[in-house]
Short mmCIF file of C-alpha atoms in Angstrom, two decimals:
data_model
loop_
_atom_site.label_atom_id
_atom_site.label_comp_id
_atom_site.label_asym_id
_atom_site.label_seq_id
_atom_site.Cartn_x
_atom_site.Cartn_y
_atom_site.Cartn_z
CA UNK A 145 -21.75 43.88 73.03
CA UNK A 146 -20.52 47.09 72.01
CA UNK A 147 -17.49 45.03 70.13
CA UNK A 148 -19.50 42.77 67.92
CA UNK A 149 -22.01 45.05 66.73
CA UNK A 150 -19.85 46.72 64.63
CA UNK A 151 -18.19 43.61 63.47
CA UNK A 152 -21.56 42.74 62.82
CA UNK A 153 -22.53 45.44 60.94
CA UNK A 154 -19.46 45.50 58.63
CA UNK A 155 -20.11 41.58 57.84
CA UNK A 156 -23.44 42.53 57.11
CA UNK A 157 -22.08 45.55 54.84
CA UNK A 158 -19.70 43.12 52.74
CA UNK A 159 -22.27 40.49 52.20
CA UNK A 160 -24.49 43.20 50.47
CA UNK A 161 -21.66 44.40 48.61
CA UNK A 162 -20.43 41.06 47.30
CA UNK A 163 -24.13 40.62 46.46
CA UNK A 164 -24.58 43.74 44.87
CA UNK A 165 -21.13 43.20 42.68
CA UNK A 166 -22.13 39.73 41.64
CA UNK A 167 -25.58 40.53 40.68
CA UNK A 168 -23.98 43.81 38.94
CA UNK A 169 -21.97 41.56 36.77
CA UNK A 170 -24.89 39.08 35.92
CA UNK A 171 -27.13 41.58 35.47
CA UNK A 172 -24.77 43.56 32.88
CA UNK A 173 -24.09 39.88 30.91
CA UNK A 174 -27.05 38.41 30.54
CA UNK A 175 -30.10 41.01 32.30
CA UNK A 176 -32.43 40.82 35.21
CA UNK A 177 -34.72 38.55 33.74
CA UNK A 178 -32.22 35.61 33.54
CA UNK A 179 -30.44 36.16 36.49
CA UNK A 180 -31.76 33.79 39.15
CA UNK A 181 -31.26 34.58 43.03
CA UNK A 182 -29.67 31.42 42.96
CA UNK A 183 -27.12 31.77 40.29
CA UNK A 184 -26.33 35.59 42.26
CA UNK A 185 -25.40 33.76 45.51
CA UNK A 186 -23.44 30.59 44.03
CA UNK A 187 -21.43 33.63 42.26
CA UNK A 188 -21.48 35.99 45.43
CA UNK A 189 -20.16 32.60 47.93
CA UNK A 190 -23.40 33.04 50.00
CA UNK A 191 -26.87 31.05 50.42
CA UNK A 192 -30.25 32.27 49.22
CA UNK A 193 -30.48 32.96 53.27
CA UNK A 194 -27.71 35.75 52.84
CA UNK A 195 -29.28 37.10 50.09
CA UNK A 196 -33.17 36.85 51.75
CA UNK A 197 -31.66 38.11 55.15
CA UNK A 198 -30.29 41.35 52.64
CA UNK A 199 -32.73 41.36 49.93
CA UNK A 200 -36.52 41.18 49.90
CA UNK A 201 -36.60 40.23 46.37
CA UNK A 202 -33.89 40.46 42.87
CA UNK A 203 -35.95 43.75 42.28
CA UNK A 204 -35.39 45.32 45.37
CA UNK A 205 -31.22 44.42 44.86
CA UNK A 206 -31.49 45.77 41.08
CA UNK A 207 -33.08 49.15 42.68
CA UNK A 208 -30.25 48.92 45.30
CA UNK A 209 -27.75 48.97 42.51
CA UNK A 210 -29.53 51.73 40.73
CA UNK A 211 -29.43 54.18 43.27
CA UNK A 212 -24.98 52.60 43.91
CA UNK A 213 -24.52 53.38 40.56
CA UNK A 214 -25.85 56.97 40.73
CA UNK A 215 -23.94 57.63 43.98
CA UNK A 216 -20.63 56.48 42.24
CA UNK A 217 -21.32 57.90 38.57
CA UNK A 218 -22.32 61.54 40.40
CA UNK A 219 -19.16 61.70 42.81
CA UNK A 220 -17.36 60.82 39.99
CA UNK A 221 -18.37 63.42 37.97
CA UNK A 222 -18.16 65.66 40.56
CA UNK A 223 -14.84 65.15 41.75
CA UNK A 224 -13.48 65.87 37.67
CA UNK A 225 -15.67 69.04 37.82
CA UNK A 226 -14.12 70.12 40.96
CA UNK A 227 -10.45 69.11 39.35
CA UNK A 228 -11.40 71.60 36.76
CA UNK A 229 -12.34 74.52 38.67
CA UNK A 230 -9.81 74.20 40.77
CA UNK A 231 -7.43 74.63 37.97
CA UNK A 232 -9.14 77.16 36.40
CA UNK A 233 -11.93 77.35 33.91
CA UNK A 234 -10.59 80.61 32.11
CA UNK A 235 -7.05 78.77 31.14
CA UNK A 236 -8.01 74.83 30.91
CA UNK A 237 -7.59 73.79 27.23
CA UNK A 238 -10.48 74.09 25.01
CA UNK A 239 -14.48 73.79 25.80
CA UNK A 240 -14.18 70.15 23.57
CA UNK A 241 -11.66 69.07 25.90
CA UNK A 242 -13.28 69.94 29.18
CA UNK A 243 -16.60 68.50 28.86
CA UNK A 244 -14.86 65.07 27.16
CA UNK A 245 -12.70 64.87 30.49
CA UNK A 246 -15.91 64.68 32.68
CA UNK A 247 -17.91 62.56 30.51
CA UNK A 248 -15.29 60.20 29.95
CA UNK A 249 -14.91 59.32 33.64
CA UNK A 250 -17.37 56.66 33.47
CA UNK A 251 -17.24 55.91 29.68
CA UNK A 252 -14.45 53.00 29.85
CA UNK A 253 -15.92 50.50 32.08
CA UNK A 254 -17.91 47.91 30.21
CA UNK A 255 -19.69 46.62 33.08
CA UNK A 256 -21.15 50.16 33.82
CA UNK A 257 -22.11 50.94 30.04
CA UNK A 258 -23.94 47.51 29.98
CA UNK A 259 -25.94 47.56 33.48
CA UNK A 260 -26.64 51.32 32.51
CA UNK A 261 -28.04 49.32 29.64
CA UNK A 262 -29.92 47.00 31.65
CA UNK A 263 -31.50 49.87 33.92
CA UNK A 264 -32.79 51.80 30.78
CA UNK A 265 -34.50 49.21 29.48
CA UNK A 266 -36.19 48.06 33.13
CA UNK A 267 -36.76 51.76 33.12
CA UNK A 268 -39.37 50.97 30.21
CA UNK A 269 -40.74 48.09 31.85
CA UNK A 270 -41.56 49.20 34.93
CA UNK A 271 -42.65 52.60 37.01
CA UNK A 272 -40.44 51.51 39.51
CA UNK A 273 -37.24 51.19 37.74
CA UNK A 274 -38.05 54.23 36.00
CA UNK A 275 -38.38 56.39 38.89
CA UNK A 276 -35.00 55.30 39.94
CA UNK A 277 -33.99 55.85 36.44
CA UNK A 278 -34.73 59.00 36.24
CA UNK A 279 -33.28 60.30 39.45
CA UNK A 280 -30.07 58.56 38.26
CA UNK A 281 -30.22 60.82 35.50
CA UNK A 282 -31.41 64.25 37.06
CA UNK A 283 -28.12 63.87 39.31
CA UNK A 284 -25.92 63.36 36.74
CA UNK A 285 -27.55 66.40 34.89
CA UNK A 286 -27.60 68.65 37.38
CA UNK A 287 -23.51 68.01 37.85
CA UNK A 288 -22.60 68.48 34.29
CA UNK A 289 -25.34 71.17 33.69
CA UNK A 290 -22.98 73.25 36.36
CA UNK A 291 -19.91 72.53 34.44
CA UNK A 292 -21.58 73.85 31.20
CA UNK A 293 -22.84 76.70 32.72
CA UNK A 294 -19.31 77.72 34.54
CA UNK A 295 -17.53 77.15 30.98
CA UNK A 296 -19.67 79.28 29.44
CA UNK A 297 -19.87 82.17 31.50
CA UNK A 298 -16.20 81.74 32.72
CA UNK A 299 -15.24 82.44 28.63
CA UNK A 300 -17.75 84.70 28.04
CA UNK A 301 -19.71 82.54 25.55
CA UNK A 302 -23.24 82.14 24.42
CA UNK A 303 -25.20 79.10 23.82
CA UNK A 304 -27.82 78.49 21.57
CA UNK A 305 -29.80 76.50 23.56
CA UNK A 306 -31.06 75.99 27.41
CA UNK A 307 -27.93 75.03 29.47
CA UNK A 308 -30.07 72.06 30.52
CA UNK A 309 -31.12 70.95 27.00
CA UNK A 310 -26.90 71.28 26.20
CA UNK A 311 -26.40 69.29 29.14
CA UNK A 312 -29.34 66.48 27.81
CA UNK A 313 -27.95 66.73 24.19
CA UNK A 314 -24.11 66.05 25.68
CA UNK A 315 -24.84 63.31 27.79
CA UNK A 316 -27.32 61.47 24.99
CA UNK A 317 -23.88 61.74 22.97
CA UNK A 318 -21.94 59.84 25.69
CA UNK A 319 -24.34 56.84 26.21
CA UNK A 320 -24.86 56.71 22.16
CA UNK A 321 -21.12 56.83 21.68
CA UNK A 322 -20.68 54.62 24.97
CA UNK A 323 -22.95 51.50 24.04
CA UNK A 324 -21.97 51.91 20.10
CA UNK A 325 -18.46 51.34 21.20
CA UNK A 326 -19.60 47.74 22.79
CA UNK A 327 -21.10 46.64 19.72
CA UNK A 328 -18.78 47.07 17.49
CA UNK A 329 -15.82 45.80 20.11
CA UNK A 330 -14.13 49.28 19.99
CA UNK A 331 -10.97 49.71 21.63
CA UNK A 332 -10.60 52.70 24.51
CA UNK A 333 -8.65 54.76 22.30
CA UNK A 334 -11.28 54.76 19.15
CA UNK A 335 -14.08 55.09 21.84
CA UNK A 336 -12.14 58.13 23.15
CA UNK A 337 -11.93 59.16 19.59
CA UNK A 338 -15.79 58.91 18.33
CA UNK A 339 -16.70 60.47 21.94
CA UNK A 340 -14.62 63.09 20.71
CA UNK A 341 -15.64 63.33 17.47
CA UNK A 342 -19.21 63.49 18.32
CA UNK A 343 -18.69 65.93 21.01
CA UNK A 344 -17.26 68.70 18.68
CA UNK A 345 -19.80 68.51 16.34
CA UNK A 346 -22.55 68.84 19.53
CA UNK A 347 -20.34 71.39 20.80
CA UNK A 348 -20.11 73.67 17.39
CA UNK A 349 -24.13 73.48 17.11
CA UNK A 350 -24.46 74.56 20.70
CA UNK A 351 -22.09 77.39 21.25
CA UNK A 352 -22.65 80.90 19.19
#
């Protein structure tokens, strides 16, 4: 007994996941609407009994991906702010340089630019999505809000405006720059280059 639960469990744990990836991917192509349960398991390898015995409904798997897609964006982000520190703020590069390593960690992955997509505009739709939404994006914040704030004070600079509205005017930059790159089929390099771009000029209005 005490054997096969576990076994159990991690079957359990990697049908969810497969579900979650496939419905990631059909989500991010063609959006929640048009995705059909059906079309999630025939790409998944599973019946709409996997998916019912994981699932209540496609809503409750899209909400499940919200809050996977937080998780992994946020430890991302925190693990590159923690690389920083731990080399030291006072003699890493320029300010430019380290806020476009952290918010480039999750800027080459077209999959993730195009669900993130997908949740914003759910997030208009619906209270629901929005709430998850939102605390998506108040974990993010609160990771590179710290980063900001350690820059600054590590260099002994001013800024002109809230840390957090720096923080809100930086990230903005990243999903502008992020889904802009998509639509006009921009290579990593060029999208590493307008995120760049963009980024100093944000950066020159902020600091004093």
């Amino acid at each position: 007994m005490s054997d096969s639960a576990p076994a159990t469990t991690r079957r359990r744990e990697n049908t969810r996941t497969r579900l979650m990836d496939a419905a990631a991917e059909m989500f991010a192509e063609i959006g929640i609407e048009a995705a059909s349960v059906e079309a999630i398991c025939e790409r998944a390898g599973f019946t709409r009994g996997a998916f019912y015995s994981n699932f209540a409904s496609k809503e409750e798997l899209f909400l499940a991906l919200c809050a996977r897609s937080a998780e992994v964006t946020v430890a991302m982000v925190r693990e590159r702010v923690t690389s920083i520190e731990d080399r030291g703020l006072d003699a890493t590069g320029e300010v430019l340089q380290l806020v476009q390593e952290v918010l480039e960690v999750a800027g080459d992955d077209r999959l993730d630019v195009l669900l993130g997509a997908e949740i914003r505009v759910q997030a208009l739709r619906s209270p629901e999505f929005a709430e998850a939404y939102l605390a998506l994006n108040r974990a993010l914040s609160v990771s590179v809000t710290q980063l900001v704030r350690d820059i600054a004070h590590a260099r002994g600079l001013s800024l002109r405006v809230p840390v957090e509205m720096a923080t809100e005017l930086l990230l903005s930059a990243w999903v502008t720059t992020a889904e802009k790159a998509l639509m006009t089929r921009q290579n990593a390099t060029d999208t590493r280059a307008a995120l760049g771009e963009r980024l100093e000029q944000l950066v020159r209005l902020i600091l004093e």
